[in-house]
Amino acid sequence: MIPNLNLVPFVSVDHMMKLVLHIGVERFLSELAGYVEDDFRRWPAFDKTPRVASHSAEGVIELMPTSDGEVYGFKYVNGHPKNTREGRQTVTAFGVLSDVANGYPVLMSEMTILTALRTAATSAVAAKYLAPQGADCMAIIGNGAQSEFQAMAFKALLGIRKLRLFDIDPQATQKCMKNLHGLGFEITACTSTEQAVEGAHIITTVTADKQCATILTDNMVGAGVHINAVGGDCPGKTELHHDILLRSDIFVEYPPQTRIEGEIQQLPADHPVIELWEVMTGQVSGRRDPRQITLFDSVGFAIEDFSALRYVRDQLRTVGLYQNLDMLADPDEPRDLFGMILRAQAAQTPPVAVGG
Ligand SMILES: NC(=O)c1ccc[n+]([C@@H]2O[C@H](COP(=O)([O-])OP(=O)(O)OC[C@H]3O[C@@H](n4cnc5c(N)ncnc54)[C@H](O)[C@@H]3O)[C@@H](O)[C@H]2O)c1
């Protein structure tokens, strides 16, 4: 008999925050980026499918599964742009890793914070290959929940220190500036997207709106810029003007998903795109030319969540920031599931009826 088969390690929000603080945000992002990159380098080993989305008028709920043949992982995530008006977040998530050999979950974790970290880490990994050499200034359009994570990841991986922020809600920009104060940035709050992109080598768009918005128009994007487009990640939810796409070399995670959800939903289904994993494995070049406009059309793919859960699981081996959840029924004899309830009944005082 294997002891404690009922228990699954669970990382709560409280434990995730303690883990991030224990490791340090920048080190966490850098190490997580390493896990993402390692998994992108073994891309063909993974089961891949576009995420399973359930759309409503208000938002979307999605399941994102993958497996490398040894470990299976999935994330539950939502996207509801109007949520912040009621005090809820736009994006919340949790995820599970399981042992493929027996199907038993080996980790369950909060993933609202982890999604922000993995999204930012993936953006920064992509930018490592695509941003112009010597880039030191990034515009961030949309200063909500994801924005500080993006800033920290680009600082950790690319040394970005100058930020130009814009949000249609100035309070969001103030919040972002306040949170990043003292963390080594030189920050300019801007009053328009046009102003924010002036002099920026990297433009991150990370807005939330359930519509095809035009956050960036063609005239705002000069030669040589890298665009990190994070907010357009659903059918009918984009951020960039169509003409920008025609001038850019477009890099994506998993084309079958990005064609449904990304900026490229605006383009014909056969418009050429480059898969990031091929750039990371050296099969295709990333940035070739200082005047080239590169676009990472980020939508978020299951393998990034798998990498993030794998990273957290490895940290738990040395840092005990988790609790055991009594999550899996574990009868004394595997086929005696009903008998386990009867034994529980007998142990109750006074006994309660099982039927009814
Ligand atoms: N690609 C990915 O992997 C990935 C992962 C997580 C989140 N996202 C997406 O990123 C976006 C941002 O997520 P969040 O959690 O930060 O949302 P959020 O609601 O916390 O913040 C979004 C911000 O965008 C601002 N905004 C809206 N329209 C704007 C406009 N026209 N110009 C400037 N600012 C504008 C809002 O005022 C708000 O402050 C969402 O669309 C979300 O779905 C993508």
mmCIF file of C-alpha atoms and ligand atoms in Angstrom, residues 51 75 77-81 84 89-91 115-116 118-119 123 141-147 166-169 172-173 175 193 205-209 211 213-215 229-234 237 239 253 297-301 304, ligand 1:
data_model
loop_
_atom_site.group_PDB
_atom_site.id
_atom_site.type_symbol
_atom_site.label_atom_id
_atom_site.label_comp_id
_atom_site.label_asym_id
_atom_site.label_seq_id
_atom_site.Cartn_x
_atom_site.Cartn_y
_atom_site.Cartn_z
ATOM 1 C CA ARG A 51 -7.786 25.800 -25.800
ATOM 2 C CA LYS A 75 -5.357 25.367 -16.508
ATOM 3 C CA VAL A 77 -8.860 30.468 -16.780
ATOM 4 C CA ASN A 78 -11.435 33.171 -17.409
ATOM 5 C CA GLY A 79 -11.354 36.549 -19.153
ATOM 6 C CA HIS A 80 -14.096 39.041 -18.216
ATOM 7 C CA PRO A 81 -13.108 42.644 -19.079
ATOM 8 C CA THR A 84 -12.995 45.116 -12.556
ATOM 9 C CA GLN A 89 -10.392 40.607 -11.625
ATOM 10 C CA THR A 90 -10.489 40.286 -15.417
ATOM 11 C CA VAL A 91 -8.448 37.065 -15.311
ATOM 12 C CA THR A 115 -0.582 33.357 -15.098
ATOM 13 C CA ALA A 116 0.575 36.966 -14.805
ATOM 14 C CA ARG A 118 4.148 33.183 -16.960
ATOM 15 C CA THR A 119 2.612 35.604 -19.462
ATOM 16 C CA SER A 123 6.709 37.883 -23.488
ATOM 17 C CA ILE A 141 -0.446 50.513 -23.056
ATOM 18 C CA GLY A 142 -2.937 49.189 -20.496
ATOM 19 C CA ASN A 143 -1.755 49.497 -16.899
ATOM 20 C CA GLY A 144 -3.976 46.886 -15.222
ATOM 21 C CA ALA A 145 -3.204 43.648 -13.393
ATOM 22 C CA GLN A 146 -0.647 42.311 -15.890
ATOM 23 C CA SER A 147 1.315 45.518 -16.431
ATOM 24 C CA PHE A 166 -0.622 54.909 -20.793
ATOM 25 C CA ASP A 167 -4.094 53.752 -19.762
ATOM 26 C CA ILE A 168 -7.481 55.283 -20.570
ATOM 27 C CA ASP A 169 -7.957 55.255 -16.792
ATOM 28 C CA ALA A 172 -4.480 52.554 -13.406
ATOM 29 C CA THR A 173 -1.327 54.365 -14.536
ATOM 30 C CA LYS A 175 -1.293 52.443 -9.498
ATOM 31 C CA THR A 193 -0.871 56.097 -26.726
ATOM 32 C CA THR A 205 -0.227 46.354 -25.483
ATOM 33 C CA VAL A 206 -2.010 44.743 -22.559
ATOM 34 C CA THR A 207 -5.494 46.240 -22.525
ATOM 35 C CA ALA A 208 -8.774 44.498 -21.782
ATOM 36 C CA ASP A 209 -11.859 45.165 -23.869
ATOM 37 C CA GLN A 211 -14.122 44.044 -28.829
ATOM 38 C CA ALA A 213 -10.169 47.756 -30.497
ATOM 39 C CA THR A 214 -7.514 49.815 -32.222
ATOM 40 C CA ILE A 215 -5.016 50.518 -29.469
ATOM 41 C CA ALA A 229 0.689 42.296 -28.177
ATOM 42 C CA VAL A 230 -0.758 40.583 -25.100
ATOM 43 C CA GLY A 231 -4.338 41.842 -24.723
ATOM 44 C CA GLY A 232 -5.879 40.505 -27.959
ATOM 45 C CA ASP A 233 -6.525 36.884 -27.017
ATOM 46 C CA CYS A 234 -10.089 36.001 -27.973
ATOM 47 C CA LYS A 237 -10.910 40.901 -29.223
ATOM 48 C CA GLU A 239 -5.692 45.561 -30.216
ATOM 49 C CA GLU A 253 2.921 30.343 -29.988
ATOM 50 C CA ASP A 297 1.056 37.949 -31.201
ATOM 51 C CA SER A 298 0.698 36.524 -27.681
ATOM 52 C CA VAL A 299 -2.469 34.671 -26.718
ATOM 53 C CA GLY A 300 -1.090 32.392 -24.003
ATOM 54 C CA PHE A 301 -0.615 28.684 -24.691
ATOM 55 C CA GLU A 304 3.541 27.999 -20.796
HETATM 56 N N1 LIG B 1 -1.687 36.713 -23.927
HETATM 57 C C1 LIG B 1 -1.756 36.177 -22.738
HETATM 58 O O1 LIG B 1 -1.117 35.161 -22.449
HETATM 59 C C2 LIG B 1 -2.589 36.847 -21.687
HETATM 60 C C3 LIG B 1 -2.488 36.426 -20.357
HETATM 61 C C4 LIG B 1 -3.217 37.120 -19.395
HETATM 62 C C5 LIG B 1 -4.046 38.182 -19.767
HETATM 63 N N2 LIG B 1 -4.151 38.513 -21.090
HETATM 64 C C6 LIG B 1 -5.003 39.621 -21.517
HETATM 65 O O2 LIG B 1 -4.339 40.824 -21.154
HETATM 66 C C7 LIG B 1 -5.316 41.859 -20.993
HETATM 67 C C8 LIG B 1 -5.054 42.630 -19.727
HETATM 68 O O3 LIG B 1 -5.304 41.805 -18.606
HETATM 69 P P1 LIG B 1 -5.331 42.445 -17.149
HETATM 70 O O4 LIG B 1 -5.508 41.302 -16.216
HETATM 71 O O5 LIG B 1 -4.182 43.376 -16.986
HETATM 72 O O6 LIG B 1 -6.676 43.291 -17.275
HETATM 73 P P2 LIG B 1 -7.129 44.560 -16.393
HETATM 74 O O7 LIG B 1 -8.587 44.689 -16.600
HETATM 75 O O8 LIG B 1 -6.600 44.443 -15.004
HETATM 76 O O9 LIG B 1 -6.360 45.801 -17.083
HETATM 77 C C9 LIG B 1 -6.627 46.223 -18.393
HETATM 78 C C10 LIG B 1 -6.362 47.723 -18.478
HETATM 79 O O10 LIG B 1 -6.525 48.126 -19.856
HETATM 80 C C11 LIG B 1 -7.035 49.446 -19.827
HETATM 81 N N3 LIG B 1 -7.593 49.764 -21.149
HETATM 82 C C12 LIG B 1 -8.738 49.318 -21.715
HETATM 83 N N4 LIG B 1 -8.888 49.858 -22.946
HETATM 84 C C13 LIG B 1 -7.803 50.645 -23.145
HETATM 85 C C14 LIG B 1 -7.389 51.481 -24.225
HETATM 86 N N5 LIG B 1 -8.126 51.620 -25.323
HETATM 87 N N6 LIG B 1 -6.204 52.144 -24.117
HETATM 88 C C15 LIG B 1 -5.447 52.043 -22.985
HETATM 89 N N7 LIG B 1 -5.812 51.291 -21.917
HETATM 90 C C16 LIG B 1 -6.977 50.597 -22.000
HETATM 91 C C17 LIG B 1 -8.065 49.409 -18.695
HETATM 92 O O11 LIG B 1 -8.384 50.718 -18.244
HETATM 93 C C18 LIG B 1 -7.322 48.569 -17.654
HETATM 94 O O12 LIG B 1 -6.598 49.360 -16.737
HETATM 95 C C19 LIG B 1 -6.665 41.161 -21.021
HETATM 96 O O13 LIG B 1 -7.245 41.393 -22.280
HETATM 97 C C20 LIG B 1 -6.348 39.703 -20.827
HETATM 98 O O14 LIG B 1 -7.304 38.865 -21.431
HETATM 99 C C21 LIG B 1 -3.441 37.882 -22.051
#
